[in-house]
Short mmCIF file of C-alpha atoms and ligand atoms in Angstrom, two decimals:
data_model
loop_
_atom_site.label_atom_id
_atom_site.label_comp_id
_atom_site.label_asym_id
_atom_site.label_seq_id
_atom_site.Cartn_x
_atom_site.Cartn_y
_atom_site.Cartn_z
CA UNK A 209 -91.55 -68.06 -34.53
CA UNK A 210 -95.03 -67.00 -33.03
CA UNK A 211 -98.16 -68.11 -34.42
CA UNK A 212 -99.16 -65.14 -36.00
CA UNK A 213 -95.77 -64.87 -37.78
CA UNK A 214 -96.52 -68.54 -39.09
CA UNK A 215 -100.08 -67.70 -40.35
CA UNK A 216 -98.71 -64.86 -42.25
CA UNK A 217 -95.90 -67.25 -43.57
CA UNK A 218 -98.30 -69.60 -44.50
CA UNK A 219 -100.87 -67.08 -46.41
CA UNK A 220 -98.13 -65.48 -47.77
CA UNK A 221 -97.10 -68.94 -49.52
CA UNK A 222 -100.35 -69.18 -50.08
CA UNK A 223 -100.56 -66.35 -52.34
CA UNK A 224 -97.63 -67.58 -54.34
CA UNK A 225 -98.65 -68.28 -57.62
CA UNK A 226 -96.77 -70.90 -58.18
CA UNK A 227 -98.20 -72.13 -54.75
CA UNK A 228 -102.06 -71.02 -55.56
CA UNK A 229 -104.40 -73.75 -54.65
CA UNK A 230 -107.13 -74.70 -56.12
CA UNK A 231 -109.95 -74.17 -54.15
CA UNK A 232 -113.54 -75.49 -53.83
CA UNK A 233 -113.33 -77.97 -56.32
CA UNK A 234 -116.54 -79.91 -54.71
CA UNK A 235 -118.88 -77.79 -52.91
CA UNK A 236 -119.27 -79.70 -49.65
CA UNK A 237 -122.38 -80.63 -47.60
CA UNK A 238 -120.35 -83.16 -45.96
CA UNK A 239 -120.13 -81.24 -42.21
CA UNK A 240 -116.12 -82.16 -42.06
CA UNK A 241 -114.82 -85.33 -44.01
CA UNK A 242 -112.54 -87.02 -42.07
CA UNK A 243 -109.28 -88.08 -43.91
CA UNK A 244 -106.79 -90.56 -42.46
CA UNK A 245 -103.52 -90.41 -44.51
CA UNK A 246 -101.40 -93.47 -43.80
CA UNK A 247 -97.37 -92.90 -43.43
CA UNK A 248 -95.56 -89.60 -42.11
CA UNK A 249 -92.65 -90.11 -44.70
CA UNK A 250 -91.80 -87.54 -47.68
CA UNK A 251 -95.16 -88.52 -49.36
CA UNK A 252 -97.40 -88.85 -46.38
CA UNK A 253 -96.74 -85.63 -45.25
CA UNK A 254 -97.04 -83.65 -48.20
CA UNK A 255 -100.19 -85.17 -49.31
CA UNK A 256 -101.50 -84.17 -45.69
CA UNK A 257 -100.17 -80.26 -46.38
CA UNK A 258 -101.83 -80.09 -49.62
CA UNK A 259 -105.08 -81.60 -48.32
CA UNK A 260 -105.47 -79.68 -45.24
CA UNK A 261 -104.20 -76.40 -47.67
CA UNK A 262 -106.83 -77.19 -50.85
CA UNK A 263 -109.83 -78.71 -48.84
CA UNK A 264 -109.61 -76.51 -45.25
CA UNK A 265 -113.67 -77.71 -44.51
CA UNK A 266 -111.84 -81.16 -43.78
CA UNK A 267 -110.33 -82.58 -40.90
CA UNK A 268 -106.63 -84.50 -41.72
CA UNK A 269 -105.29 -87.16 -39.48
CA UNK A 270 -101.90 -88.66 -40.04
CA UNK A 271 -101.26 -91.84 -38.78
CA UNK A 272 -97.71 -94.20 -39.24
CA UNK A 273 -95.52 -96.25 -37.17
CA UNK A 274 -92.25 -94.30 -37.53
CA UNK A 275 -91.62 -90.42 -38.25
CA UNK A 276 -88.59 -88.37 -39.41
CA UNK A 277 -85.18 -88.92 -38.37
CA UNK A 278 -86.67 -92.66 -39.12
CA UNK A 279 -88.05 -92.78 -42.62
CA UNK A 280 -86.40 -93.78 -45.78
CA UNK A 281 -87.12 -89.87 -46.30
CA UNK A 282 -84.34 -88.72 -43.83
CA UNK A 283 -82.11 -90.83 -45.66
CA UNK A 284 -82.36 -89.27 -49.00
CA UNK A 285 -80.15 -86.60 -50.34
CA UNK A 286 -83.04 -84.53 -51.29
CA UNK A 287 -81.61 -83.37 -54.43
CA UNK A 288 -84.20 -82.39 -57.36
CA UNK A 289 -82.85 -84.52 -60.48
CA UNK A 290 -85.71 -86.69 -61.55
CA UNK A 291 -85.60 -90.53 -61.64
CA UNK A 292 -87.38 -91.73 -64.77
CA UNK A 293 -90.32 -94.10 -64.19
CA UNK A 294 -90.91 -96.47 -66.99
CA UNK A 295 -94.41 -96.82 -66.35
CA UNK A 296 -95.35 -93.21 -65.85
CA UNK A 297 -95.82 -91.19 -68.76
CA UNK A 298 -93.07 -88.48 -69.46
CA UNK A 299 -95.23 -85.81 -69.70
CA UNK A 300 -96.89 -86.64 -66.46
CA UNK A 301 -93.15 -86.70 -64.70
CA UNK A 302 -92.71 -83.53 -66.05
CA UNK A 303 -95.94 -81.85 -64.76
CA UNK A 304 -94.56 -83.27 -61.07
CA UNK A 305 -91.72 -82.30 -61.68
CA UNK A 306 -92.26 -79.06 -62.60
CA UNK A 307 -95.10 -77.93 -59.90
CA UNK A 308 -92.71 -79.79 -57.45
CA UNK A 309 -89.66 -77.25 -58.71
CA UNK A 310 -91.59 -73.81 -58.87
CA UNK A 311 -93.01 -74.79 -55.32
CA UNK A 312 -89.95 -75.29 -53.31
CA UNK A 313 -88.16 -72.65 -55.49
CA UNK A 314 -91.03 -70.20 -54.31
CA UNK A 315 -90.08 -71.22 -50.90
CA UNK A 316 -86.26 -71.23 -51.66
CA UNK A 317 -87.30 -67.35 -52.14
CA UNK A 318 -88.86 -66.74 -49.23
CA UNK A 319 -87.40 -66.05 -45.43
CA UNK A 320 -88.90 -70.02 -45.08
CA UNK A 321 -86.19 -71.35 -46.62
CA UNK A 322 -83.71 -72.15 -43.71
CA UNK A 323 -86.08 -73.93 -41.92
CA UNK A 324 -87.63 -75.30 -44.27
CA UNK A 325 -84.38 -76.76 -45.35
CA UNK A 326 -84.50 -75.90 -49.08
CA UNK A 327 -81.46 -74.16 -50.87
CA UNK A 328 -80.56 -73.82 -54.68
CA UNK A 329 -77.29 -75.54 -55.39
CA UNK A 330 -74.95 -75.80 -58.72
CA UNK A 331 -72.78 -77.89 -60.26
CA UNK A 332 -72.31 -80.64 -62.96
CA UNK A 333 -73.24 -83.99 -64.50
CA UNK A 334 -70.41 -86.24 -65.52
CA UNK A 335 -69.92 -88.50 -68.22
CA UNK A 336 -67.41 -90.71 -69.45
CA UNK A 337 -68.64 -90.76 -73.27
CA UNK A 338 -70.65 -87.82 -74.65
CA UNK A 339 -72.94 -90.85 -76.35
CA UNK A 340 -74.07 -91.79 -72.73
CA UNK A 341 -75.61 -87.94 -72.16
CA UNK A 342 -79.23 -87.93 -73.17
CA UNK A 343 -81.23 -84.23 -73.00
CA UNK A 344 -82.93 -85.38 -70.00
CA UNK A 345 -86.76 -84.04 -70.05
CA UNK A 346 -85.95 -82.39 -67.53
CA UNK A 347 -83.46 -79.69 -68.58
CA UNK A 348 -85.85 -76.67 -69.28
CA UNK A 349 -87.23 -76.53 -65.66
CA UNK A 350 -84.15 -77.09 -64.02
CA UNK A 351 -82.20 -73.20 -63.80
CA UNK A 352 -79.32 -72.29 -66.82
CA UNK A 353 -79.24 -75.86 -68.47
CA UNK A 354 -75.98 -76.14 -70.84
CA UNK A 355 -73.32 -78.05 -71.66
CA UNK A 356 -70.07 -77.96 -69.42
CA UNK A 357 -67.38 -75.45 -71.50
CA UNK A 358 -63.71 -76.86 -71.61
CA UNK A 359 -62.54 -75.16 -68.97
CA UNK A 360 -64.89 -76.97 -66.28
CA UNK A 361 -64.23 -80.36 -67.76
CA UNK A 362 -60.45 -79.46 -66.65
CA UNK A 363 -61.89 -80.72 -63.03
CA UNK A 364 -62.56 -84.69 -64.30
CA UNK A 365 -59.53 -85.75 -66.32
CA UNK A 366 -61.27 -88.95 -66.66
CA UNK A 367 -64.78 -87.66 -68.04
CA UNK A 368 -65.28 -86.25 -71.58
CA UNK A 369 -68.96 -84.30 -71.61
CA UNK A 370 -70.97 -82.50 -68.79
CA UNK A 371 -73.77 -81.14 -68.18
CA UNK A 372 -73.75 -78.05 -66.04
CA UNK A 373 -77.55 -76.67 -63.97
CA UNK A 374 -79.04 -75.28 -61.03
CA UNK A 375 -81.47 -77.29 -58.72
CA UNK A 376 -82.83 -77.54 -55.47
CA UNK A 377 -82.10 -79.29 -52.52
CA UNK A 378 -84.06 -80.23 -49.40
CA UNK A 379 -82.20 -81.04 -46.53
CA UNK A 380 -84.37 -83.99 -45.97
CA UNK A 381 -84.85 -84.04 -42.22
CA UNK A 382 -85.57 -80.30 -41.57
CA UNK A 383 -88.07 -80.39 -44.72
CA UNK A 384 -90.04 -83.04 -43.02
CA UNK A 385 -90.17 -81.16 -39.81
CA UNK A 386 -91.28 -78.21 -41.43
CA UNK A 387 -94.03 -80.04 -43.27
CA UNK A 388 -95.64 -81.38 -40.12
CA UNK A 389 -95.01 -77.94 -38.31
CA UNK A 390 -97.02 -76.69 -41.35
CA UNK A 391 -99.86 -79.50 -41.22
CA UNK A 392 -100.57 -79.03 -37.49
CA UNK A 393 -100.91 -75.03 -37.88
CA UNK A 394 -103.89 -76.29 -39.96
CA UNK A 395 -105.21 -77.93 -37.66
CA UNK A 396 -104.14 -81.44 -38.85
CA UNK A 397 -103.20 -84.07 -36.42
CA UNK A 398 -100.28 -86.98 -35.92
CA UNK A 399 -101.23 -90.42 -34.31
CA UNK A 400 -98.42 -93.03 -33.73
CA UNK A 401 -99.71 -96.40 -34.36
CA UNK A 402 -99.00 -99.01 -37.14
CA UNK A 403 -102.00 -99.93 -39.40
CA UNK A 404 -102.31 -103.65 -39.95
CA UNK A 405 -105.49 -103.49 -42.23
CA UNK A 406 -106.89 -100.35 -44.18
CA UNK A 407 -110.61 -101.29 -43.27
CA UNK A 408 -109.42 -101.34 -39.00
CA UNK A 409 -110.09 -96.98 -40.26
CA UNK A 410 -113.17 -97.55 -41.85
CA UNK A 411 -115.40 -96.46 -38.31
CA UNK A 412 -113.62 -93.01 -37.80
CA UNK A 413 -112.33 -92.01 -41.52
CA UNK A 414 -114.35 -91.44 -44.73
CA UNK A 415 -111.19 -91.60 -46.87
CA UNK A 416 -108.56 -93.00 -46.74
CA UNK A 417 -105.04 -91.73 -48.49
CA UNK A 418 -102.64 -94.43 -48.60
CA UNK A 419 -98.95 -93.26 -48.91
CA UNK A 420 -97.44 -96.21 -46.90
CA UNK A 421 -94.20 -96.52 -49.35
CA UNK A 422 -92.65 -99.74 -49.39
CA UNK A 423 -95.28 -100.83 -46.71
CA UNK A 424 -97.63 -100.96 -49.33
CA UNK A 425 -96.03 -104.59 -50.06
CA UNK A 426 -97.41 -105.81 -46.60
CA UNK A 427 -100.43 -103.30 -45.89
CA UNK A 428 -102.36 -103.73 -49.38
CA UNK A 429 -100.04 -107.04 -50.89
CA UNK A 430 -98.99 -104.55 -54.04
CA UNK A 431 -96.37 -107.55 -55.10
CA UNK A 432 -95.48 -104.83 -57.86
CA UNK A 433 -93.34 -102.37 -55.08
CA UNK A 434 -89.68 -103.77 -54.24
CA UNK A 435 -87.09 -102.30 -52.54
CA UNK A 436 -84.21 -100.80 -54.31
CA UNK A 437 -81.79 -100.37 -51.15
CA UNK A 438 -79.14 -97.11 -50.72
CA UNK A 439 -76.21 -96.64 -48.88
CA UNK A 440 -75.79 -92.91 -48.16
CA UNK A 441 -72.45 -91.03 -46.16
CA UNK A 442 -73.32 -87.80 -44.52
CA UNK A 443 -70.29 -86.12 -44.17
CA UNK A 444 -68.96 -82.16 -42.93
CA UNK A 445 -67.55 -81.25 -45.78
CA UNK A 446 -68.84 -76.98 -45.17
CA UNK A 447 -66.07 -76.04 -48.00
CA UNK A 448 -67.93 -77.64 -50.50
CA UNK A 449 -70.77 -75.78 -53.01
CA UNK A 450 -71.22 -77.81 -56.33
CA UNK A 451 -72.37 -80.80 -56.67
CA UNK A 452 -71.02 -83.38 -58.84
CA UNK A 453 -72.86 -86.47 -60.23
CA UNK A 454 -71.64 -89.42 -62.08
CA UNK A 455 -73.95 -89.86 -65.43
CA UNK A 456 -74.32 -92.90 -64.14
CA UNK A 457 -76.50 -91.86 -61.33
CA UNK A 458 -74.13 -94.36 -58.65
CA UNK A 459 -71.08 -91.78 -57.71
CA UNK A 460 -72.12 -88.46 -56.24
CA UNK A 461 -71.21 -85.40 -54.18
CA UNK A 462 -74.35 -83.11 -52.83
CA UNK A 463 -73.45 -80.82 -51.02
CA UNK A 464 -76.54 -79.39 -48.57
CA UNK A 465 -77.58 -76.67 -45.57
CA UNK A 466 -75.95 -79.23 -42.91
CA UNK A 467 -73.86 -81.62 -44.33
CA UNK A 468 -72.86 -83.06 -48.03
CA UNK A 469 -74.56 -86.56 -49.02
CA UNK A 470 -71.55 -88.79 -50.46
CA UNK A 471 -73.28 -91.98 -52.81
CA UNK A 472 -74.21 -94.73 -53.29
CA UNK A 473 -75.72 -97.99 -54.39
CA UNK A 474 -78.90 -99.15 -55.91
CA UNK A 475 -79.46 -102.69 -54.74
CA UNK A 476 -82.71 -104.44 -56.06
CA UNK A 477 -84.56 -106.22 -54.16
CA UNK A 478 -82.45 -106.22 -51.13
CA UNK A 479 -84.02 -105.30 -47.41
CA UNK A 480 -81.06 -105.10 -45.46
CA UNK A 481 -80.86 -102.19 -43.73
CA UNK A 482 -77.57 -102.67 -41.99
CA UNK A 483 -74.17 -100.93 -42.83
CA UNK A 484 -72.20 -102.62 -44.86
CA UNK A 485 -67.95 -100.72 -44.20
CA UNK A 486 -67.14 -102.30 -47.51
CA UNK A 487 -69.55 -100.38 -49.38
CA UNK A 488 -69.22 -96.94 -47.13
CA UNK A 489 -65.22 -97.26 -48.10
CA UNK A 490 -65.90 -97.50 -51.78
CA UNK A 491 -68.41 -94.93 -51.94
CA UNK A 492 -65.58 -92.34 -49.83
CA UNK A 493 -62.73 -93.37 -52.28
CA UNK A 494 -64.92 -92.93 -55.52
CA UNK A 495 -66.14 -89.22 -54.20
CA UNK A 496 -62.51 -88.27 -53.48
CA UNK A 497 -61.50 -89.29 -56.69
CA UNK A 498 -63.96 -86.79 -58.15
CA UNK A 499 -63.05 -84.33 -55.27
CA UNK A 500 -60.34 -85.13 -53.65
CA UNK A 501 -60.79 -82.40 -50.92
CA UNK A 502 -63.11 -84.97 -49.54
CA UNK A 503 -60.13 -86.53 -47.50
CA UNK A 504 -60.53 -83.75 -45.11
CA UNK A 505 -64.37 -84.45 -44.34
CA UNK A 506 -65.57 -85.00 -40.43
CA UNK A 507 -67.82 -86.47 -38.63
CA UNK A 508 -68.72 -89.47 -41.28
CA UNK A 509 -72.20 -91.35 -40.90
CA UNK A 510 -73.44 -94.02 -42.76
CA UNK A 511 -77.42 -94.19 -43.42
CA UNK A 512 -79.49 -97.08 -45.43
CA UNK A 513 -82.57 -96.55 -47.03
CA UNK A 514 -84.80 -98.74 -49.09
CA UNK A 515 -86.21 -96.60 -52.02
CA UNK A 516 -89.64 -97.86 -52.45
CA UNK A 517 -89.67 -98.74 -56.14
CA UNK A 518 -92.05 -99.66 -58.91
CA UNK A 519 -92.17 -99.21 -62.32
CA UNK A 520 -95.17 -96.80 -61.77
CA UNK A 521 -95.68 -94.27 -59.49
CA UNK A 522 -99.29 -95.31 -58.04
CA UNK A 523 -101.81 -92.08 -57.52
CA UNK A 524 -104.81 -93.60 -58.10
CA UNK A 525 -108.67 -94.36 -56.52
CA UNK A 526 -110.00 -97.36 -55.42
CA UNK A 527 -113.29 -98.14 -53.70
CA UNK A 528 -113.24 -100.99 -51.05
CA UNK A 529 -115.64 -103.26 -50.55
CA UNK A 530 -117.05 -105.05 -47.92
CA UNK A 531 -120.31 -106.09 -48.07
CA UNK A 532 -122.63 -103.45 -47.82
CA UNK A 533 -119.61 -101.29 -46.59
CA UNK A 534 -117.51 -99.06 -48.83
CA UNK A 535 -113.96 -97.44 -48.21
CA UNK A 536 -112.61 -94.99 -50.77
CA UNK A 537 -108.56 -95.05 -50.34
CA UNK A 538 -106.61 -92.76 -52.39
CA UNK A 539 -103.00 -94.48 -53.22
CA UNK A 540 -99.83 -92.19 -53.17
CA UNK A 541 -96.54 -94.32 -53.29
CA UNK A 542 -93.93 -95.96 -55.31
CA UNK A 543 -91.75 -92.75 -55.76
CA UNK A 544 -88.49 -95.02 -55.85
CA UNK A 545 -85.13 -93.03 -56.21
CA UNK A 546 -87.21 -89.59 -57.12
CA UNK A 547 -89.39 -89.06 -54.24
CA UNK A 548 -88.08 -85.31 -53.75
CA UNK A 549 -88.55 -84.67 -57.10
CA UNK A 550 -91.57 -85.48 -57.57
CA UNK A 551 -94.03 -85.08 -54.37
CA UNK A 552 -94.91 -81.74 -54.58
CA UNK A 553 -97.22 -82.19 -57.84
CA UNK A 554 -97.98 -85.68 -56.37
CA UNK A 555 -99.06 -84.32 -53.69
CA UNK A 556 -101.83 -81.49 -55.52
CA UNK A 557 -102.94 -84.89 -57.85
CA UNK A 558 -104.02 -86.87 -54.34
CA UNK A 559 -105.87 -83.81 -53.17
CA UNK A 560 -107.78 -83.56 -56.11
CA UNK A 561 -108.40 -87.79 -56.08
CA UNK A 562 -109.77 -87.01 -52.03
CA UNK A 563 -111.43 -84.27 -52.95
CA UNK A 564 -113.27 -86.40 -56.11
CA UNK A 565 -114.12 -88.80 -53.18
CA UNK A 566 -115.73 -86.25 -51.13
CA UNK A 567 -117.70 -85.39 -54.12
CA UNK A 568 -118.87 -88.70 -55.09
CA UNK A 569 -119.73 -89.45 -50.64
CA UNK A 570 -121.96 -86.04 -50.81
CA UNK A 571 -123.70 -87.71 -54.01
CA UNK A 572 -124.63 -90.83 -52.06
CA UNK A 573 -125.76 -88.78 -48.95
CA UNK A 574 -129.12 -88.35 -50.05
CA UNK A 575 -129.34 -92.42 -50.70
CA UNK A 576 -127.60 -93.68 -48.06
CA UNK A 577 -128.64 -91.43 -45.82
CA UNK A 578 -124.99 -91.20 -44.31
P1 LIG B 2035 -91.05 -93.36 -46.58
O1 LIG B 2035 -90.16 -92.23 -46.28
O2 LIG B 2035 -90.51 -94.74 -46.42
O3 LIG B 2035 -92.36 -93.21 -45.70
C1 LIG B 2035 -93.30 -94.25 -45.55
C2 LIG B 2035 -94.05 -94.01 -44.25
O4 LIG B 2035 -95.10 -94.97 -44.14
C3 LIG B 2035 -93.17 -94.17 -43.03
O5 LIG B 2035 -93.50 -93.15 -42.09
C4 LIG B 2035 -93.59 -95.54 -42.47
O6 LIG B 2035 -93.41 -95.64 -41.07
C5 LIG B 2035 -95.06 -95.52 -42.84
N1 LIG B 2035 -95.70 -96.86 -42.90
C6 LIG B 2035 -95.40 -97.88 -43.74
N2 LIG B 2035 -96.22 -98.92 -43.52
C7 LIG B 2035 -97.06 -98.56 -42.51
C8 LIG B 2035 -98.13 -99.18 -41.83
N3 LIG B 2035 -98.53 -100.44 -42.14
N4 LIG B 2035 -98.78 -98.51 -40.84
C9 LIG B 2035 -98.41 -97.24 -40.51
N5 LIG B 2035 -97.40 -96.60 -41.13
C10 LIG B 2035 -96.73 -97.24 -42.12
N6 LIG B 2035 -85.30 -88.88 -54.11
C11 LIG B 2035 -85.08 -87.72 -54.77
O7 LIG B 2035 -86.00 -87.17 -55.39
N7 LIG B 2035 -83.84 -87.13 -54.73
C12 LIG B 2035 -82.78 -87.70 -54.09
O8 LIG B 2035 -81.69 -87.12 -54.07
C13 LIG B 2035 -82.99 -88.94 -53.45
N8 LIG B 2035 -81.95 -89.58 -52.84
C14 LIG B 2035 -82.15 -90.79 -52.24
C15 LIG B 2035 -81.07 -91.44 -51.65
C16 LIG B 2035 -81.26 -92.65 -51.00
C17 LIG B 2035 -80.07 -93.36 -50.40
C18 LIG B 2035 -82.56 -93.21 -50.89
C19 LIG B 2035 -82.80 -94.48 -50.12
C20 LIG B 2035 -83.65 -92.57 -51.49
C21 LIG B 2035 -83.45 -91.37 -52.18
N9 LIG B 2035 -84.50 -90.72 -52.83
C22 LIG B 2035 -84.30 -89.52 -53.48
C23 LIG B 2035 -85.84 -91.33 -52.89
C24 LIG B 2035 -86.77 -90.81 -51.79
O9 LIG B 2035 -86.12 -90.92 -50.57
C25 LIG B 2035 -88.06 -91.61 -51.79
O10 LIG B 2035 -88.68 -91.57 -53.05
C26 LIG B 2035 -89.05 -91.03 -50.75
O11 LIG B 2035 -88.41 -90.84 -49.53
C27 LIG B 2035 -90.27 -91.92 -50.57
O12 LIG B 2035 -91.06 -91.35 -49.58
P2 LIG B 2035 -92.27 -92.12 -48.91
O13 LIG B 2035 -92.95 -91.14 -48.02
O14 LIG B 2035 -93.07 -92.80 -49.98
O15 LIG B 2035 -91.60 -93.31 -48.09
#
């Protein structure tokens, strides 16, 4: 693709409207902030697109010690079927969810969407008892929402209610690609180093965004972010379209651009992120009992991923201090087992908490003669 061709990509996401941006929310006098957003994960990246997209006067830096194929991100399946966060009110999942859906789906529609990985896939939600299948608060943004008929239950002789909707899903490495593709055509930059201490930024960055995952447990000592680990099989498996999901969120089948992601496990509080060929078996014979065509899958790999969990999602300000010194850090992590689902509208709330930051900096000029 030449760079023209991207520029017109970009402008005509741009012009989207689910994609419109809000700009000038703070009329700088700042010449050109300089943002440093920690981690080139899922959430990293994003948050760097959306700043570099809604505040263009400033100048975006990412910096992190390990970048796609080698971030819990790649591991993911990608699929857009929100986790619940206890801590987080509903309504606010549902605004991330929601900006996070009509964003990718714009892209989904556009001649993006192959490399940017995205693609709109069917299928159902199993359950065993009908009393187990909650309207999840999700169901009107997610496409044709209904109940499985009779004739689609046929499929799970052991199952008794379904739910049956269209999402998206990212293929998780090629997404992650694209988004850094996307943040250096705006200029934004990539640095390779890992940060040890927030205020090591403080001479060459006037904010800082923090999206660090579960390296916020070390980096900042947030005691309240644990690892839920997840053992993933990526399998070639091209026959297969729907995806199927066990109610109980541990069995499923999703079926994506390159390869289908075969589940999994939730282990709290565990940080191995070895293997384990017990746990890959069980996971292969539980998604061939749901689709038994499975038995003819190639080229099996087994990934591990530690889902950085909390029971809020943190997106908030907080002012440093040191003295006479100040650092304003935006924090953007703690997406758990709904990352994907989520980051988009995550993403527009951090830009608006860097671009309150830039604000309240160009109110202290004057004083502090910065
Ligand atoms: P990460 O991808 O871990 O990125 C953190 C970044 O910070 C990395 O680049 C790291 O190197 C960097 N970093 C950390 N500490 C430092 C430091 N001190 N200095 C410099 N850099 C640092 N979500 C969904 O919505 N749908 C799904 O289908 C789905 N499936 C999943 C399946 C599995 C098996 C797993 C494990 C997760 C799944 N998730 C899913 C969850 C999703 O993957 C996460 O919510 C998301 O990837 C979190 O992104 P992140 O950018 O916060 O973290």
């Amino acid at each position: 693709m030449t760079k023209s061709s991207t520029r017109n990509t970009i402008q005509y996401l741009r012009n989207l409207p689910a994609l419109r941006f809000h700009q000038n929310w703070c009329g700088l006098s700042m010449s050109k902030p300089r943002i440093a957003v920690i981690g080139a994960g899922l959430i990293g990246l994003s948050t760097a697109v959306c700043i570099s997209e809604t505040i263009p006067t400033c100048s975006v830096t990412i910096i992190s010690d390990e970048f796609t194929p080698n971030t819990t991100s790649d591991v993911a399946a990608g699929m857009l079927i929100p986790h619940t966060y206890p801590g987080t009110p509903i309504y606010q999942q549902k605004q991330w969810f929601k900006e996070t859906f009509d964003y990718l789906f714009a892209i989904n529609n556009s001649s993006e969407a192959l490399s940017a990985g995205i693609s709109l896939v069917s299928g159902w939600q199993i359950f065993k008892t009908s009393s187990n299948a909650e309207l999840p608060f999700w169901s009107d943004i997610v496409l044709g929402f209904r109940a499985m008929t009779e004739m689609e239950l046929k499929k799970f002789p052991q199952y008794r209610f379904g739910q049956a909707f269209t999402t998206l899903k990212c293929d998780c490495p090629s997404y992650l690609l694209w988004l850094e593709k996307r943040l250096k055509g705006n200029g934004g930059e990539v640095h390779a180093k890992r940060i040890a201490n927030l205020w090591d930024l403080q001479n060459n960055y006037d904010i800082v965004v923090n999206c660090t995952g579960i390296g916020s447990r070390e980096l900042i000592g947030d005691l309240k972010i644990y690892p839920v680990r997840g053992q993933v099989l990526k399998v070639h498996a091209p026959w297969l379209n729907h995806f199927i999901r066990d109610g109980d969120g541990l069995s499923y089948i999703y079926p994506g651009i390159h390869n289908v992601t075969l589940g999994g496990t939730r282990e709290k509080d565990s940080w191995n992120l070895s293997p384990d060929p017990n746990i890959s078996k069980d996971i292969f014979d539980k998604c061939c009992a749901l689709e038994p065509s499975l038995q003819k899958a190639q080229d099996i790999k087994v990934r591990v991923g530690l889902r950085p969990s909390r029971l809020a999602v943190r997106l908030q300000k907080e002012i440093l201090v040191q003295g006479e010194k100040k650092l304003p850090v935006v924090h953007n992590y703690g997406h758990g087992s709904g990352g994907f689902s989520m980051h988009w509208g995550a993403a527009k709330k951090a830009a608006r908490l860097v671009g309150e930051c830039i604000a309240s900096l160009q109110d202290s000029l004057p004083k502090a003669k910065l």
